[in-house]
mmCIF file with all atom_site columns, C-alpha atoms in Angstrom:
data_model
loop_
_atom_site.group_PDB
_atom_site.id
_atom_site.type_symbol
_atom_site.label_atom_id
_atom_site.label_alt_id
_atom_site.label_comp_id
_atom_site.label_asym_id
_atom_site.label_entity_id
_atom_site.label_seq_id
_atom_site.pdbx_PDB_ins_code
_atom_site.Cartn_x
_atom_site.Cartn_y
_atom_site.Cartn_z
_atom_site.occupancy
_atom_site.B_iso_or_equiv
_atom_site.pdbx_formal_charge
_atom_site.auth_seq_id
_atom_site.auth_comp_id
_atom_site.auth_asym_id
_atom_site.auth_atom_id
_atom_site.pdbx_PDB_model_num
ATOM 1   C CA . GLN A 1 1   ? -17.393 -1.111 19.077  1.00 86.00 ? 1   GLN A CA 1
ATOM 2   C CA . VAL A 1 2   ? -16.327 0.640  15.581  1.00 91.00 ? 2   VAL A CA 1
ATOM 3   C CA . GLN A 1 3   ? -16.583 -1.069 12.617  1.00 94.00 ? 3   GLN A CA 1
ATOM 4   C CA . LEU A 1 4   ? -15.968 -0.231 8.707   1.00 96.00 ? 4   LEU A CA 1
ATOM 5   C CA . VAL A 1 5   ? -16.510 -2.793 6.527   1.00 96.00 ? 5   VAL A CA 1
ATOM 6   C CA . GLU A 1 6   ? -15.620 -1.988 2.777   1.00 97.00 ? 6   GLU A CA 1
ATOM 7   C CA . SER A 1 7   ? -17.966 -3.248 -0.073  1.00 97.00 ? 7   SER A CA 1
ATOM 8   C CA . GLY A 1 8   ? -17.857 -2.669 -3.951  1.00 98.00 ? 8   GLY A CA 1
ATOM 9   C CA . GLY A 1 9   ? -14.764 -4.785 -5.015  1.00 98.00 ? 9   GLY A CA 1
ATOM 10  C CA . GLY A 1 10  ? -13.898 -7.081 -7.780  1.00 98.00 ? 10  GLY A CA 1
ATOM 11  C CA . SER A 1 11  ? -12.814 -8.024 -11.283 1.00 98.00 ? 11  SER A CA 1
ATOM 12  C CA . VAL A 1 12  ? -13.443 -5.656 -13.968 1.00 98.00 ? 12  VAL A CA 1
ATOM 13  C CA . GLN A 1 13  ? -11.681 -4.510 -17.428 1.00 98.00 ? 13  GLN A CA 1
ATOM 14  C CA . ALA A 1 14  ? -9.778  -1.667 -18.058 1.00 98.00 ? 14  ALA A CA 1
ATOM 15  C CA . GLY A 1 15  ? -12.032 1.320  -18.918 1.00 98.00 ? 15  GLY A CA 1
ATOM 16  C CA . GLY A 1 16  ? -14.613 -0.146 -16.790 1.00 98.00 ? 16  GLY A CA 1
ATOM 17  C CA . SER A 1 17  ? -15.986 1.341  -13.291 1.00 98.00 ? 17  SER A CA 1
ATOM 18  C CA . LEU A 1 18  ? -16.645 0.656  -9.888  1.00 98.00 ? 18  LEU A CA 1
ATOM 19  C CA . ARG A 1 19  ? -18.145 1.824  -6.973  1.00 98.00 ? 19  ARG A CA 1
ATOM 20  C CA . LEU A 1 20  ? -16.529 1.242  -3.309  1.00 98.00 ? 20  LEU A CA 1
ATOM 21  C CA . SER A 1 21  ? -18.866 1.509  -0.176  1.00 98.00 ? 21  SER A CA 1
ATOM 22  C CA . CYS A 1 22  ? -17.059 1.656  3.034   1.00 96.00 ? 22  CYS A CA 1
ATOM 23  C CA . ALA A 1 23  ? -20.466 1.247  6.043   1.00 95.00 ? 23  ALA A CA 1
ATOM 24  C CA . ALA A 1 24  ? -19.322 2.306  9.411   1.00 93.00 ? 24  ALA A CA 1
ATOM 25  C CA . SER A 1 25  ? -21.081 1.038  13.064  1.00 92.00 ? 25  SER A CA 1
ATOM 26  C CA . GLY A 1 26  ? -20.460 2.543  16.103  1.00 88.00 ? 26  GLY A CA 1
ATOM 27  C CA . TYR A 1 27  ? -19.166 5.769  13.944  1.00 83.00 ? 27  TYR A CA 1
ATOM 28  C CA . THR A 1 28  ? -21.343 8.830  13.148  1.00 82.00 ? 28  THR A CA 1
ATOM 29  C CA . PHE A 1 29  ? -19.922 10.507 10.079  1.00 79.00 ? 29  PHE A CA 1
ATOM 30  C CA . GLY A 1 30  ? -20.735 14.399 9.644   1.00 74.00 ? 30  GLY A CA 1
ATOM 31  C CA . ARG A 1 31  ? -17.472 16.496 9.782   1.00 82.00 ? 31  ARG A CA 1
ATOM 32  C CA . ARG A 1 32  ? -14.736 14.018 10.603  1.00 87.00 ? 32  ARG A CA 1
ATOM 33  C CA . CYS A 1 33  ? -12.166 12.781 8.491   1.00 93.00 ? 33  CYS A CA 1
ATOM 34  C CA . MET A 1 34  ? -12.546 9.755  5.611   1.00 94.00 ? 34  MET A CA 1
ATOM 35  C CA . GLY A 1 35  ? -10.365 8.588  3.226   1.00 96.00 ? 35  GLY A CA 1
ATOM 36  C CA . TRP A 1 36  ? -9.137  5.264  0.958   1.00 98.00 ? 36  TRP A CA 1
ATOM 37  C CA . PHE A 1 37  ? -6.420  3.736  0.573   1.00 98.00 ? 37  PHE A CA 1
ATOM 38  C CA . ARG A 1 38  ? -4.910  1.186  -1.459  1.00 98.00 ? 38  ARG A CA 1
ATOM 39  C CA . GLN A 1 39  ? -1.929  -1.935 -1.200  1.00 98.00 ? 39  GLN A CA 1
ATOM 40  C CA . ALA A 1 40  ? -1.074  -3.634 -3.787  1.00 96.00 ? 40  ALA A CA 1
ATOM 41  C CA . PRO A 1 41  ? 1.491   -6.997 -2.974  1.00 92.00 ? 41  PRO A CA 1
ATOM 42  C CA . GLY A 1 42  ? 4.664   -6.044 -2.803  1.00 94.00 ? 42  GLY A CA 1
ATOM 43  C CA . LYS A 1 43  ? 3.698   -1.899 -2.608  1.00 96.00 ? 43  LYS A CA 1
ATOM 44  C CA . GLU A 1 44  ? 3.472   0.210  0.052   1.00 96.00 ? 44  GLU A CA 1
ATOM 45  C CA . ARG A 1 45  ? 0.199   1.895  1.050   1.00 96.00 ? 45  ARG A CA 1
ATOM 46  C CA . GLU A 1 46  ? -0.957  4.448  -0.674  1.00 97.00 ? 46  GLU A CA 1
ATOM 47  C CA . GLY A 1 47  ? -3.675  6.979  0.407   1.00 98.00 ? 47  GLY A CA 1
ATOM 48  C CA . ILE A 1 48  ? -5.331  7.778  -2.739  1.00 98.00 ? 48  ILE A CA 1
ATOM 49  C CA . ALA A 1 49  ? -8.401  10.366 -2.000  1.00 98.00 ? 49  ALA A CA 1
ATOM 50  C CA . ALA A 1 50  ? -9.661  11.908 1.412   1.00 96.00 ? 50  ALA A CA 1
ATOM 51  C CA . ILE A 1 51  ? -12.989 14.405 2.515   1.00 94.00 ? 51  ILE A CA 1
ATOM 52  C CA . SER A 1 52  ? -13.507 16.023 5.463   1.00 90.00 ? 52  SER A CA 1
ATOM 53  C CA . ASN A 1 53  ? -15.125 19.000 7.473   1.00 79.00 ? 53  ASN A CA 1
ATOM 54  C CA . GLY A 1 54  ? -18.388 17.731 6.187   1.00 78.00 ? 54  GLY A CA 1
ATOM 55  C CA . GLY A 1 55  ? -17.692 16.573 2.770   1.00 81.00 ? 55  GLY A CA 1
ATOM 56  C CA . SER A 1 56  ? -16.968 20.478 1.602   1.00 84.00 ? 56  SER A CA 1
ATOM 57  C CA . THR A 1 57  ? -12.840 19.150 1.415   1.00 91.00 ? 57  THR A CA 1
ATOM 58  C CA . THR A 1 58  ? -11.799 16.621 -0.861  1.00 94.00 ? 58  THR A CA 1
ATOM 59  C CA . TYR A 1 59  ? -8.032  15.649 -2.084  1.00 96.00 ? 59  TYR A CA 1
ATOM 60  C CA . TYR A 1 60  ? -7.155  12.813 -4.822  1.00 98.00 ? 60  TYR A CA 1
ATOM 61  C CA . VAL A 1 61  ? -3.418  11.911 -5.453  1.00 97.00 ? 61  VAL A CA 1
ATOM 62  C CA . ASP A 1 62  ? -2.506  12.957 -9.087  1.00 97.00 ? 62  ASP A CA 1
ATOM 63  C CA . SER A 1 63  ? -2.943  8.809  -10.159 1.00 97.00 ? 63  SER A CA 1
ATOM 64  C CA . VAL A 1 64  ? -6.541  8.973  -9.687  1.00 98.00 ? 64  VAL A CA 1
ATOM 65  C CA . LYS A 1 65  ? -7.891  12.613 -9.954  1.00 97.00 ? 65  LYS A CA 1
ATOM 66  C CA . GLY A 1 66  ? -10.595 13.033 -12.420 1.00 97.00 ? 66  GLY A CA 1
ATOM 67  C CA . ARG A 1 67  ? -11.084 9.259  -12.530 1.00 98.00 ? 67  ARG A CA 1
ATOM 68  C CA . PHE A 1 68  ? -12.141 8.662  -8.955  1.00 98.00 ? 68  PHE A CA 1
ATOM 69  C CA . THR A 1 69  ? -15.062 10.497 -6.702  1.00 98.00 ? 69  THR A CA 1
ATOM 70  C CA . ILE A 1 70  ? -15.013 9.969  -2.724  1.00 97.00 ? 70  ILE A CA 1
ATOM 71  C CA . SER A 1 71  ? -18.078 11.174 -1.179  1.00 95.00 ? 71  SER A CA 1
ATOM 72  C CA . GLN A 1 72  ? -20.614 10.784 2.345   1.00 92.00 ? 72  GLN A CA 1
ATOM 73  C CA . ASP A 1 73  ? -23.597 9.627  2.981   1.00 91.00 ? 73  ASP A CA 1
ATOM 74  C CA . ASN A 1 74  ? -24.123 10.741 6.758   1.00 86.00 ? 74  ASN A CA 1
ATOM 75  C CA . ALA A 1 75  ? -27.956 9.353  6.529   1.00 87.00 ? 75  ALA A CA 1
ATOM 76  C CA . LYS A 1 76  ? -26.178 5.826  5.405   1.00 90.00 ? 76  LYS A CA 1
ATOM 77  C CA . ASN A 1 77  ? -23.228 6.678  7.253   1.00 89.00 ? 77  ASN A CA 1
ATOM 78  C CA . THR A 1 78  ? -21.136 5.489  4.439   1.00 93.00 ? 78  THR A CA 1
ATOM 79  C CA . VAL A 1 79  ? -18.239 6.681  2.350   1.00 94.00 ? 79  VAL A CA 1
ATOM 80  C CA . TYR A 1 80  ? -18.118 5.884  -1.499  1.00 97.00 ? 80  TYR A CA 1
ATOM 81  C CA . LEU A 1 81  ? -15.227 5.798  -3.637  1.00 98.00 ? 81  LEU A CA 1
ATOM 82  C CA . GLN A 1 82  ? -16.289 5.868  -7.585  1.00 98.00 ? 82  GLN A CA 1
ATOM 83  C CA . MET A 1 83  ? -13.920 4.663  -9.553  1.00 98.00 ? 83  MET A CA 1
ATOM 84  C CA . ASN A 1 84  ? -13.865 5.253  -13.606 1.00 98.00 ? 84  ASN A CA 1
ATOM 85  C CA . ASN A 1 85  ? -11.569 4.417  -16.227 1.00 98.00 ? 85  ASN A CA 1
ATOM 86  C CA . LEU A 1 86  ? -10.423 1.890  -14.027 1.00 98.00 ? 86  LEU A CA 1
ATOM 87  C CA . LYS A 1 87  ? -6.687  1.013  -15.191 1.00 98.00 ? 87  LYS A CA 1
ATOM 88  C CA . PRO A 1 88  ? -4.422  -2.023 -14.481 1.00 97.00 ? 88  PRO A CA 1
ATOM 89  C CA . GLU A 1 89  ? -2.756  -0.131 -12.331 1.00 97.00 ? 89  GLU A CA 1
ATOM 90  C CA . ASP A 1 90  ? -5.341  0.200  -9.714  1.00 98.00 ? 90  ASP A CA 1
ATOM 91  C CA . THR A 1 91  ? -4.963  -3.251 -8.973  1.00 98.00 ? 91  THR A CA 1
ATOM 92  C CA . ALA A 1 92  ? -4.881  -3.157 -4.947  1.00 98.00 ? 92  ALA A CA 1
ATOM 93  C CA . MET A 1 93  ? -7.053  -4.452 -2.000  1.00 98.00 ? 93  MET A CA 1
ATOM 94  C CA . TYR A 1 94  ? -8.726  -0.970 -1.264  1.00 98.00 ? 94  TYR A CA 1
ATOM 95  C CA . TYR A 1 95  ? -9.114  0.487  2.813   1.00 98.00 ? 95  TYR A CA 1
ATOM 96  C CA . CYS A 1 96  ? -11.455 2.940  4.065   1.00 97.00 ? 96  CYS A CA 1
ATOM 97  C CA . ALA A 1 97  ? -10.715 4.835  7.210   1.00 96.00 ? 97  ALA A CA 1
ATOM 98  C CA . ALA A 1 98  ? -11.835 7.422  9.064   1.00 95.00 ? 98  ALA A CA 1
ATOM 99  C CA . LEU A 1 99  ? -10.359 9.494  12.021  1.00 93.00 ? 99  LEU A CA 1
ATOM 100 C CA . PRO A 1 100 ? -12.444 9.231  15.508  1.00 91.00 ? 100 PRO A CA 1
ATOM 101 C CA . THR A 1 101 ? -12.654 13.173 15.685  1.00 85.00 ? 101 THR A CA 1
ATOM 102 C CA . ASP A 1 102 ? -14.157 16.380 13.894  1.00 83.00 ? 102 ASP A CA 1
ATOM 103 C CA . HIS A 1 103 ? -11.322 17.341 11.337  1.00 79.00 ? 103 HIS A CA 1
ATOM 104 C CA . HIS A 1 104 ? -11.503 20.852 10.181  1.00 77.00 ? 104 HIS A CA 1
ATOM 105 C CA . GLY A 1 105 ? -8.380  20.878 7.789   1.00 79.00 ? 105 GLY A CA 1
ATOM 106 C CA . ARG A 1 106 ? -8.289  20.401 4.243   1.00 86.00 ? 106 ARG A CA 1
ATOM 107 C CA . GLY A 1 107 ? -8.426  16.870 2.550   1.00 90.00 ? 107 GLY A CA 1
ATOM 108 C CA . TYR A 1 108 ? -4.581  16.531 1.830   1.00 93.00 ? 108 TYR A CA 1
ATOM 109 C CA . TYR A 1 109 ? -4.267  16.440 5.602   1.00 93.00 ? 109 TYR A CA 1
ATOM 110 C CA . CYS A 1 110 ? -7.163  14.821 6.320   1.00 93.00 ? 110 CYS A CA 1
ATOM 111 C CA . LEU A 1 111 ? -5.264  11.936 4.098   1.00 95.00 ? 111 LEU A CA 1
ATOM 112 C CA . ARG A 1 112 ? -1.881  12.784 5.752   1.00 95.00 ? 112 ARG A CA 1
ATOM 113 C CA . ASP A 1 113 ? -3.207  12.413 9.175   1.00 94.00 ? 113 ASP A CA 1
ATOM 114 C CA . LEU A 1 114 ? -5.065  9.294  8.073   1.00 95.00 ? 114 LEU A CA 1
ATOM 115 C CA . GLY A 1 115 ? -1.662  7.408  7.230   1.00 95.00 ? 115 GLY A CA 1
ATOM 116 C CA . SER A 1 116 ? 0.103   8.550  10.734  1.00 95.00 ? 116 SER A CA 1
ATOM 117 C CA . SER A 1 117 ? -2.561  8.327  13.002  1.00 94.00 ? 117 SER A CA 1
ATOM 118 C CA . SER A 1 118 ? -2.689  5.049  15.444  1.00 93.00 ? 118 SER A CA 1
ATOM 119 C CA . ALA A 1 119 ? -5.837  6.000  16.234  1.00 93.00 ? 119 ALA A CA 1
ATOM 120 C CA . ALA A 1 120 ? -7.644  5.907  13.040  1.00 95.00 ? 120 ALA A CA 1
ATOM 121 C CA . TYR A 1 121 ? -10.287 2.918  12.392  1.00 96.00 ? 121 TYR A CA 1
ATOM 122 C CA . TRP A 1 122 ? -9.374  1.003  9.094   1.00 97.00 ? 122 TRP A CA 1
ATOM 123 C CA . GLY A 1 123 ? -11.775 -1.310 7.533   1.00 97.00 ? 123 GLY A CA 1
ATOM 124 C CA . GLN A 1 124 ? -10.827 -4.709 6.505   1.00 96.00 ? 124 GLN A CA 1
ATOM 125 C CA . GLY A 1 125 ? -10.434 -4.331 2.748   1.00 97.00 ? 125 GLY A CA 1
ATOM 126 C CA . THR A 1 126 ? -11.938 -4.715 -0.247  1.00 98.00 ? 126 THR A CA 1
ATOM 127 C CA . GLN A 1 127 ? -10.241 -6.251 -3.514  1.00 98.00 ? 127 GLN A CA 1
ATOM 128 C CA . VAL A 1 128 ? -9.991  -4.757 -7.046  1.00 98.00 ? 128 VAL A CA 1
ATOM 129 C CA . THR A 1 129 ? -8.623  -6.513 -9.808  1.00 98.00 ? 129 THR A CA 1
ATOM 130 C CA . VAL A 1 130 ? -8.294  -4.928 -13.370 1.00 98.00 ? 130 VAL A CA 1
ATOM 131 C CA . SER A 1 131 ? -7.220  -6.961 -16.195 1.00 97.00 ? 131 SER A CA 1
ATOM 132 C CA . SER A 1 132 ? -6.039  -5.375 -19.795 1.00 94.00 ? 132 SER A CA 1
#
């Protein structure tokens, strides 16, 4: 069975950093499409970053661009989200997601497909809380 497990969340002051990890079991990364989403209470789920085609293509929404970095480590079968200069508005539950097949499109479409595909794998989430 495929399982994605997020870790690395926690509470941090504004301006601080966290690195989220998404470890996969029963799943091989490589040239798959993977991404990070977040959802705050009362708000819709928001895709924020994606990586595809062996890590050669990435995409970030404007709200996190320049602050967050998505990466993958195929040897560890793990995708990361390095979050720097965190802001209170970053407070949310963060989820990683992955598509079951290889993806050759650019990052924007990877993120789009993650959000729309019923076949996507999802983790249980890790909470990130940023205080002023």
